[in-house]
Amino acid sequence: KMREIALVYLDRSGGLQKFVHDCKTYNDSKQSYAVYRFVISINPSDIAELDATLGNYILHNPIQAAQIFQTVCFIAIKTLSLIEQLQTEAQISILLKPTHLPPLPSYVLSLSAFPFNYTSQRFYMSEGIAIAMGTVTKYTQGARFLCTEETCPFSEGFRYIRVHLPGATESATVRNDFVCSLCSSPLQEDIKFRVLGDKQIVEMVDAKVLNALKGYSNDKSHFRIQTFTVFLRDELASKMKIGNHYKIIGIPACVRNGLQATACIEVNSVQLCKPNGPSFVSDNFKYLLSLTSSSCWRFTAILANIFASQVVPPGTYNTLKLAILLSLVQTCEKENADYLDLLIVTSDTLVIDRLLNYSVCLLPRGIRHPPSSEIFPSVSKDKHGTGTASIQACSAVLAKGGICYIGDLSSYKKDKLELLQSVLESRTTTVFIPGKKYGEEADQQVTISVQTNFWSFVDVDSSPKKHIQKDNFLIGQMDVSLIPPNLLDGFGLLIHSEFPSCRPSSSLVHHILEKAINPEVMLYKVSQQFRMQDYEE
């Protein structure tokens, strides 16, 4: 009955038409394969309406459900003479691709929920950010084995076909210790029939990790963050880009590498998650806009004046706050977006650092770069025992469509500053992968786009070049001899901080002391009226 329903579903959904087209491609090549692979798109809602039993079977036993479609496809090929070279049903490999899963908690894979049921081998959905990506390598999709005993009937034909299953390692598909079930003689692979496919290993992490990377967060809840490994195969290889947020559907499995076991997901479908637009703008802002609509500057001036009143008093650092708001508004995930990078020249690094930290937290993709790690993508050895190269995202790519706050520029070495300058000019970075080191025949260069705004500051008081006397400067000139001139030109906006450290304003001193004594206190009425959340929206 299930086979009949599967055929009806394929017919109604247009899957049969696609299947016939795929068969024609195989038939036209006239080459005999060990395995003929077919991808079948499944809409769980439609199939459950046709037949609840089959719908349930596909969702909870996808590997066995694929065998039902395998039989249907084999009968269709034989009945309609679609592939002349096909001999046995075992030669057909079916991949079921669900368009979506029921929006219920039991279908969402959580690495922190107990028990983590990776042995069920059913479909789960998960979402996260791709933070590391291996190079595309080959794996064995399927292989043909023959009995070494010449008199055995299985020494020819396509009786022994091994096909890759979710979670299986290469040795599960191709090994030299398989024996014949009829005469117990060793089996030998017929190498010329081996079918290879593309494979890519990607490390993903829950999107909540972005809150932890802000350096400061309002969220007091503690959670554990762990990356999870996903395998992209064949048409899905190279479907993901590093730093992007994806929703995936796949089958969890456990891969053993020596004594270590890694929980991973064999992905069946990948979908890019677009950031949500603002849900609404607060009534206070709408009212303020209506009051100030007579002037094109008044609304913006008031916004900058009262912005970040939790960190600095209203009316201070207005030029800087206006620049910060402009940069925040410029953030988006578009290839040819406009970027507004800020470089602040200051002697009051403590207040500036607090202000920039506060502002970065307004964005979902605001990343505070930890000085101990890399700003731009780097290459390391893949830890899954493949020996291939894995590209790590690092801060700038994780802040995609947002802001990467890289702190004090004067603390970075010359090579890092040169790399930053090149990224600011081209919005791309190139990763070099030496072939010899990572088991490849040739060296590779991977270019990664960096769709990020950068914020930084320079502490003029930390300058080791004190030999330049201040009175030699023209009026309005400042000492930026710390930073190479080409790098200065790379930033979209250079701002000189208003208050020299020798005499901060009394309102600022009062604010800092009050906040030190009672961090939770609301010092200004305007902070209650226009909250951090309102600016975020």
XYZ file of C-alpha atoms in Angstrom:
537
model
C 0.000 0.000 0.000
C 2.835 2.408 0.905
C 4.461 1.838 -2.497
C 1.211 2.725 -4.247
C 0.893 5.921 -2.178
C 4.546 6.792 -2.921
C 3.847 6.448 -6.650
C 0.678 8.566 -6.416
C 2.611 11.246 -4.500
C 5.456 11.270 -7.051
C 2.927 11.608 -9.857
C 0.988 14.460 -8.213
C 4.026 16.428 -6.983
C 5.894 16.402 -10.283
C 8.572 14.128 -8.798
C 7.887 11.421 -11.389
C 8.553 13.827 -14.234
C 11.893 14.856 -12.681
C 12.750 11.191 -12.056
C 12.113 10.290 -15.732
C 14.310 13.237 -16.773
C 17.144 12.064 -14.448
C 16.831 8.530 -15.851
C 17.154 9.893 -19.399
C 20.436 11.590 -18.436
C 21.811 8.273 -17.120
C 20.519 6.327 -20.135
C 21.983 8.775 -22.667
C 25.465 8.424 -21.163
C 25.433 4.670 -22.049
C 27.871 4.129 -19.168
C 27.104 1.417 -16.621
C 27.267 2.696 -13.027
C 27.453 0.765 -9.757
C 24.926 3.194 -8.251
C 22.259 5.427 -9.811
C 21.481 8.270 -7.433
C 18.138 10.112 -7.353
C 17.073 13.070 -5.197
C 13.366 13.132 -4.334
C 11.813 16.271 -2.826
C 9.205 15.490 -0.165
C 6.584 17.840 1.279
C 5.690 16.152 4.624
C 2.320 17.980 4.888
C 1.167 16.821 1.410
C 2.272 13.240 1.883
C 0.705 13.011 5.363
C -2.619 14.171 3.865
C -2.389 11.449 1.231
C -1.467 8.771 3.744
C -0.659 9.426 7.409
C 1.232 6.141 7.814
C 3.672 6.861 4.988
C 4.035 10.487 6.129
C 4.912 9.307 9.628
C 7.295 6.668 8.230
C 9.213 9.258 6.148
C 9.597 11.616 9.132
C 10.666 8.983 11.661
C 12.318 6.227 9.593
C 13.732 8.108 6.582
C 16.364 5.475 5.724
C 13.748 2.672 5.592
C 11.268 5.001 3.841
C 13.881 5.604 1.140
C 13.766 1.831 0.433
C 10.046 2.108 -0.397
C 10.847 4.788 -2.979
C 13.815 2.679 -4.142
C 11.471 -0.220 -5.004
C 8.963 2.127 -6.703
C 11.739 3.706 -8.787
C 13.197 0.300 -9.734
C 9.801 -0.993 -10.918
C 9.241 2.266 -12.859
C 12.644 1.958 -14.583
C 12.050 -1.677 -15.539
C 8.425 -1.182 -16.632
C 9.156 1.886 -18.744
C 12.672 0.731 -19.848
C 14.187 4.020 -18.622
C 17.778 2.839 -17.974
C 18.953 -0.110 -20.091
C 22.167 -0.636 -18.088
C 20.406 -1.077 -14.687
C 20.399 -4.673 -13.398
C 19.441 -4.848 -9.695
C 17.373 -2.806 -7.251
C 20.433 -2.401 -4.971
C 21.968 -0.137 -7.615
C 19.412 2.593 -6.917
C 20.287 5.124 -4.213
C 17.490 7.445 -3.070
C 17.951 10.670 -1.092
C 14.727 12.044 0.396
C 14.769 15.825 0.764
C 12.018 17.232 3.015
C 10.959 20.781 2.127
C 10.248 21.473 5.822
C 9.454 19.646 9.079
C 6.451 20.046 11.407
C 7.034 23.154 13.568
C 7.088 21.154 16.806
C 9.806 21.113 19.518
C 10.507 17.394 19.005
C 11.800 18.096 15.478
C 14.291 20.742 16.625
C 17.736 19.381 17.391
C 19.217 20.855 20.545
C 22.705 19.862 21.636
C 21.979 21.065 25.165
C 18.685 19.160 25.630
C 18.874 15.774 27.335
C 18.765 13.081 26.089
C 20.477 13.947 22.798
C 18.949 11.208 20.690
C 21.407 10.910 17.804
C 20.748 7.168 17.406
C 17.144 7.619 16.192
C 18.334 8.411 12.625
C 15.297 10.513 11.831
C 14.917 14.020 10.434
C 15.644 16.998 12.657
C 15.940 20.679 11.890
C 18.564 22.936 13.345
C 19.848 26.402 12.701
C 23.104 28.182 13.286
C 26.010 30.106 11.826
C 28.707 28.467 9.713
C 31.913 29.318 11.586
C 34.371 26.892 9.965
C 34.411 25.283 6.555
C 36.544 22.526 5.077
C 37.614 22.247 1.470
C 35.493 20.085 -0.864
C 36.854 16.521 -1.011
C 35.710 13.256 -2.592
C 33.880 10.367 -0.906
C 32.577 7.032 -2.171
C 28.870 7.258 -3.024
C 28.690 3.610 -4.003
C 30.863 0.657 -4.977
C 30.484 -2.764 -6.613
C 32.018 -5.878 -5.044
C 32.524 -9.323 -6.624
C 33.173 -12.722 -5.066
C 36.775 -13.848 -5.600
C 35.660 -17.511 -6.055
C 35.237 -17.844 -9.855
C 32.707 -20.710 -9.651
C 30.432 -18.699 -7.321
C 27.391 -17.186 -9.102
C 28.158 -13.878 -7.334
C 31.568 -13.516 -8.981
C 29.771 -11.441 -11.611
C 26.699 -9.192 -11.807
C 25.570 -6.553 -9.353
C 24.721 -8.571 -6.275
C 27.046 -6.786 -3.839
C 26.517 -3.040 -4.023
C 27.558 -0.845 -1.103
C 26.021 2.626 -0.804
C 26.877 5.462 1.592
C 24.349 5.894 4.432
C 24.042 8.872 6.854
C 26.840 8.886 9.427
C 28.820 6.142 7.685
C 32.567 6.637 7.322
C 34.505 5.793 4.159
C 35.564 2.428 5.629
C 31.909 1.390 6.025
C 31.424 1.663 2.244
C 34.816 0.458 0.972
C 36.893 -2.152 2.846
C 38.781 -5.332 2.013
C 37.342 -7.681 4.690
C 33.823 -8.226 3.257
C 32.912 -11.877 2.567
C 30.435 -13.551 0.236
C 27.180 -14.586 1.943
C 26.936 -17.651 -0.321
C 30.427 -19.209 -0.206
C 32.220 -17.096 2.454
C 35.046 -16.228 0.067
C 36.532 -12.718 0.317
C 34.909 -9.999 -1.774
C 36.962 -7.733 -4.000
C 35.950 -4.264 -5.203
C 35.541 -3.692 -8.921
C 37.383 -0.342 -8.923
C 36.197 0.805 -12.343
C 32.599 0.883 -11.013
C 33.356 3.060 -7.975
C 31.095 6.163 -7.889
C 32.570 9.250 -6.247
C 30.748 12.308 -4.910
C 31.679 15.652 -3.321
C 31.827 16.072 0.434
C 32.318 19.145 2.612
C 32.566 19.352 6.392
C 31.153 22.508 8.014
C 31.225 23.536 11.675
C 28.104 25.364 12.812
C 27.269 27.074 16.058
C 24.002 28.259 17.613
C 23.169 31.902 16.747
C 23.059 32.621 20.520
C 26.869 32.629 20.427
C 26.692 36.161 18.993
C 25.425 37.460 22.356
C 28.482 36.020 24.078
C 30.820 37.634 21.535
C 29.585 41.170 22.203
C 31.923 41.476 25.148
C 29.047 42.784 27.211
C 25.457 41.654 27.198
C 22.235 42.563 29.002
C 21.295 38.888 29.018
C 22.198 37.482 32.430
C 21.310 33.870 31.599
C 24.220 31.445 31.266
C 24.355 28.870 28.516
C 26.916 26.496 27.067
C 27.863 26.898 23.422
C 29.297 24.090 21.365
C 29.894 23.774 17.654
C 28.264 20.917 15.767
C 29.541 19.265 12.625
C 27.471 19.000 9.464
C 28.263 17.002 6.339
C 27.286 18.504 2.994
C 27.325 15.980 0.157
C 27.071 16.138 -3.643
C 24.770 18.951 -4.809
C 24.862 20.565 -1.328
C 28.688 20.897 -1.232
C 29.691 24.578 -1.511
C 26.048 25.585 -0.794
C 27.063 27.289 2.460
C 29.147 30.433 2.855
C 31.202 31.065 5.942
C 29.581 33.492 8.401
C 26.022 33.048 7.079
C 23.046 31.956 9.177
C 21.362 28.759 7.913
C 18.420 26.526 8.713
C 19.216 22.882 7.958
C 17.283 19.608 7.896
C 19.222 16.411 8.298
C 19.760 13.101 10.048
C 21.994 13.089 13.154
C 24.659 10.407 13.381
C 27.709 9.511 15.413
C 31.054 9.426 13.600
C 33.960 7.607 15.225
C 37.500 8.829 14.716
C 39.836 6.557 16.688
C 38.723 6.743 20.320
C 36.700 9.915 19.779
C 33.047 9.989 18.788
C 31.602 13.129 17.202
C 27.894 13.883 16.942
C 27.227 15.228 13.442
C 24.364 15.882 11.039
C 24.099 14.545 7.496
C 22.339 17.438 5.792
C 19.456 16.865 3.361
C 18.445 20.478 2.804
C 19.952 23.911 3.436
C 18.074 27.202 3.651
C 19.598 30.656 4.177
C 18.047 32.606 7.079
C 17.474 36.259 6.280
C 17.653 38.726 9.198
C 14.239 40.009 10.265
C 13.471 43.664 9.710
C 12.447 45.851 12.678
C 9.177 44.668 14.190
C 8.077 48.217 14.983
C 9.384 51.629 15.942
C 8.395 52.808 19.422
C 5.605 55.354 19.864
C 7.997 57.763 21.595
C 10.175 57.935 18.481
C 7.140 58.354 16.212
C 5.884 61.214 18.384
C 9.339 62.838 18.425
C 9.516 62.593 14.625
C 6.100 64.278 14.243
C 7.200 67.122 16.556
C 10.474 67.727 14.700
C 9.289 67.174 11.120
C 9.656 70.906 10.300
C 13.468 70.518 10.265
C 15.562 67.910 8.483
C 18.208 67.986 11.252
C 16.283 68.362 14.496
C 15.157 64.717 14.872
C 18.678 63.395 14.207
C 20.246 65.986 16.551
C 17.913 65.018 19.407
C 18.569 61.310 18.801
C 22.345 61.807 18.963
C 22.008 64.098 21.996
C 20.139 61.548 24.133
C 21.735 58.367 22.720
C 23.595 56.070 25.166
C 22.504 58.061 28.238
C 23.208 54.867 30.231
C 26.946 55.318 29.441
C 27.557 59.069 28.979
C 25.421 62.078 29.961
C 23.079 63.537 27.308
C 24.768 66.358 25.403
C 28.293 64.895 25.553
C 30.196 63.273 22.660
C 27.419 64.335 20.258
C 29.567 64.242 17.092
C 30.797 60.750 17.939
C 27.303 59.512 18.847
C 25.914 60.845 15.570
C 28.684 59.007 13.667
C 27.954 55.802 15.611
C 24.235 56.037 14.761
C 25.060 56.629 11.079
C 27.342 53.577 11.064
C 24.686 51.437 12.810
C 22.097 52.452 10.187
C 24.494 51.461 7.370
C 24.669 47.805 8.459
C 23.143 45.270 6.081
C 23.976 41.959 4.371
C 24.349 43.072 0.770
C 27.275 42.421 -1.566
C 27.715 46.066 -2.648
C 26.533 47.784 0.522
C 27.841 51.144 1.724
C 30.086 50.770 4.756
C 30.857 53.449 7.322
C 34.003 52.499 9.257
C 34.859 54.659 12.260
C 38.288 55.533 13.625
C 38.272 57.630 16.805
C 41.378 59.505 17.918
C 41.101 59.986 21.671
C 42.943 60.300 24.924
C 39.897 59.193 26.955
C 39.917 55.527 25.989
C 37.866 54.256 28.931
C 34.719 56.253 28.129
C 35.096 55.751 24.353
C 35.489 51.991 24.862
C 32.339 51.865 27.020
C 30.390 53.905 24.473
C 31.423 51.709 21.512
C 30.772 48.528 23.495
C 27.284 49.739 24.391
C 26.546 50.629 20.747
C 27.794 47.294 19.331
C 25.282 45.490 21.582
C 22.371 47.143 19.726
C 22.978 44.833 16.751
C 22.356 41.094 16.446
C 25.715 40.900 14.622
C 27.824 43.217 16.762
C 31.102 41.478 17.587
C 33.749 42.691 20.002
C 37.018 41.260 18.705
C 39.122 39.604 21.450
C 42.751 40.782 20.928
C 44.127 37.263 21.488
C 42.409 35.804 18.390
C 42.472 36.455 14.637
C 40.373 39.245 13.076
C 40.262 37.685 9.595
C 39.755 34.046 8.454
C 42.583 31.617 9.143
C 43.338 28.023 8.109
C 43.825 25.027 10.399
C 43.756 21.250 10.052
C 40.303 19.681 10.071
C 39.843 17.888 13.390
C 37.756 15.039 11.974
C 40.778 13.017 10.908
C 40.483 13.870 7.207
C 43.736 15.868 7.233
C 42.192 18.505 4.957
C 42.173 22.270 5.483
C 39.435 23.974 7.476
C 38.844 27.733 7.192
C 37.898 29.371 10.510
C 35.553 32.388 10.349
C 37.083 34.697 13.020
C 35.599 38.033 14.181
C 35.233 40.029 10.939
C 33.270 37.308 9.099
C 31.117 36.475 12.150
C 30.080 40.143 12.227
C 28.701 39.815 8.671
C 26.065 42.471 8.010
C 26.953 44.108 11.327
C 29.913 45.676 13.095
C 33.285 44.330 14.161
C 34.716 46.412 16.982
C 38.485 45.850 16.992
C 39.524 48.054 19.911
C 42.772 50.039 20.098
C 44.574 50.040 16.733
C 47.916 50.966 18.291
C 48.056 47.538 19.977
C 48.205 45.676 16.632
C 51.390 44.732 14.767
C 52.296 46.041 11.335
C 51.214 42.898 9.374
C 47.730 42.948 11.001
C 47.314 46.641 10.148
C 48.353 46.019 6.527
C 45.770 43.214 6.261
C 43.093 45.489 7.756
C 43.971 48.203 5.230
C 43.630 45.766 2.311
C 40.219 44.564 3.606
C 38.953 48.129 4.076
C 39.886 48.887 0.459
C 38.561 45.721 -1.224
C 36.009 44.278 1.287
C 37.519 40.851 0.613
C 40.235 38.754 2.215
C 42.188 35.887 0.663
C 43.101 32.695 2.508
C 46.083 30.712 1.191
C 45.918 26.898 1.577
C 49.280 25.187 0.953
C 48.532 21.915 -0.861
C 51.530 19.999 0.524
C 50.476 20.628 4.124
C 46.836 19.579 3.657
C 47.163 16.595 1.336
C 46.151 18.401 -1.856
C 48.023 18.287 -5.156
C 47.956 22.043 -5.744
C 47.930 25.161 -3.568
C 44.591 26.937 -3.259
C 43.507 30.520 -2.709
C 40.039 31.141 -1.314
C 38.603 34.673 -1.464
C 36.051 35.530 1.230
C 33.900 38.671 1.145
C 33.913 40.759 4.341
C 30.532 42.541 4.583
C 31.240 44.279 7.858
C 31.635 47.802 9.266
C 34.761 48.253 11.398
C 35.099 50.428 14.491
C 38.360 51.244 16.174
C 40.102 53.903 18.244
C 43.647 55.184 18.704
C 44.929 56.216 22.115
C 47.037 59.320 21.413
C 48.506 59.262 24.933
C 50.029 55.820 24.368
C 52.116 57.121 21.447
C 55.767 56.092 21.769
C 56.592 58.956 19.380
C 56.494 61.688 22.024
C 59.425 63.459 20.327
C 57.029 65.518 18.195
C 56.371 68.701 20.139
C 52.728 69.632 20.332
C 53.363 73.328 19.576
C 54.713 72.393 16.129
C 51.203 71.490 15.026
C 48.981 73.856 13.166
C 45.734 74.840 14.853
C 43.224 71.987 14.563
C 45.876 69.420 13.595
C 46.322 66.222 15.599
C 49.018 63.618 16.078
C 48.078 60.438 14.210
C 51.663 59.398 13.494
C 50.879 56.057 15.193
C 48.852 54.817 12.224
C 50.060 54.454 8.600
C 48.444 57.199 6.413
C 47.036 54.617 3.936
C 45.183 52.869 6.751
C 43.743 56.178 7.945
C 42.380 56.755 4.439
C 40.713 53.315 4.528
C 38.340 54.381 7.320
C 35.221 56.223 6.193
C 35.188 58.645 9.117
C 37.938 59.918 11.388
C 36.710 61.547 14.592
C 38.704 63.474 17.143
C 37.257 62.963 20.611
C 35.921 66.183 22.130
C 37.247 65.987 25.691
C 40.984 65.819 26.405
C 41.732 63.530 29.391
C 43.128 66.409 31.521
C 39.712 68.055 31.975
C 36.598 65.904 31.465
C 33.335 67.798 31.967
C 31.822 67.869 35.442
C 28.641 66.178 34.146
C 30.736 63.262 32.870
C 32.624 62.939 36.171
C 29.303 63.038 38.079
C 27.824 60.388 35.743
C 30.815 58.017 36.132
C 30.815 58.329 39.949
C 27.038 57.778 40.215
C 27.235 54.711 37.945
C 30.187 53.293 39.917
C 28.228 53.532 43.180
C 24.926 52.239 41.778
C 25.211 50.640 38.278
C 21.427 50.073 37.974
C 20.395 53.661 38.675
C 18.484 55.661 36.023
C 20.177 59.059 36.129
C 18.034 60.789 33.488
C 14.315 60.747 32.711
C 15.177 60.469 29.030
C 16.749 57.023 29.673
C 13.328 55.721 30.743
C 11.588 57.370 27.809
C 14.024 56.207 25.056
C 15.418 52.864 26.187
C 18.209 50.755 24.665
C 15.513 48.455 23.242
C 13.875 51.390 21.401
C 17.149 52.271 19.684
C 17.663 48.587 18.860
C 14.290 48.481 17.081
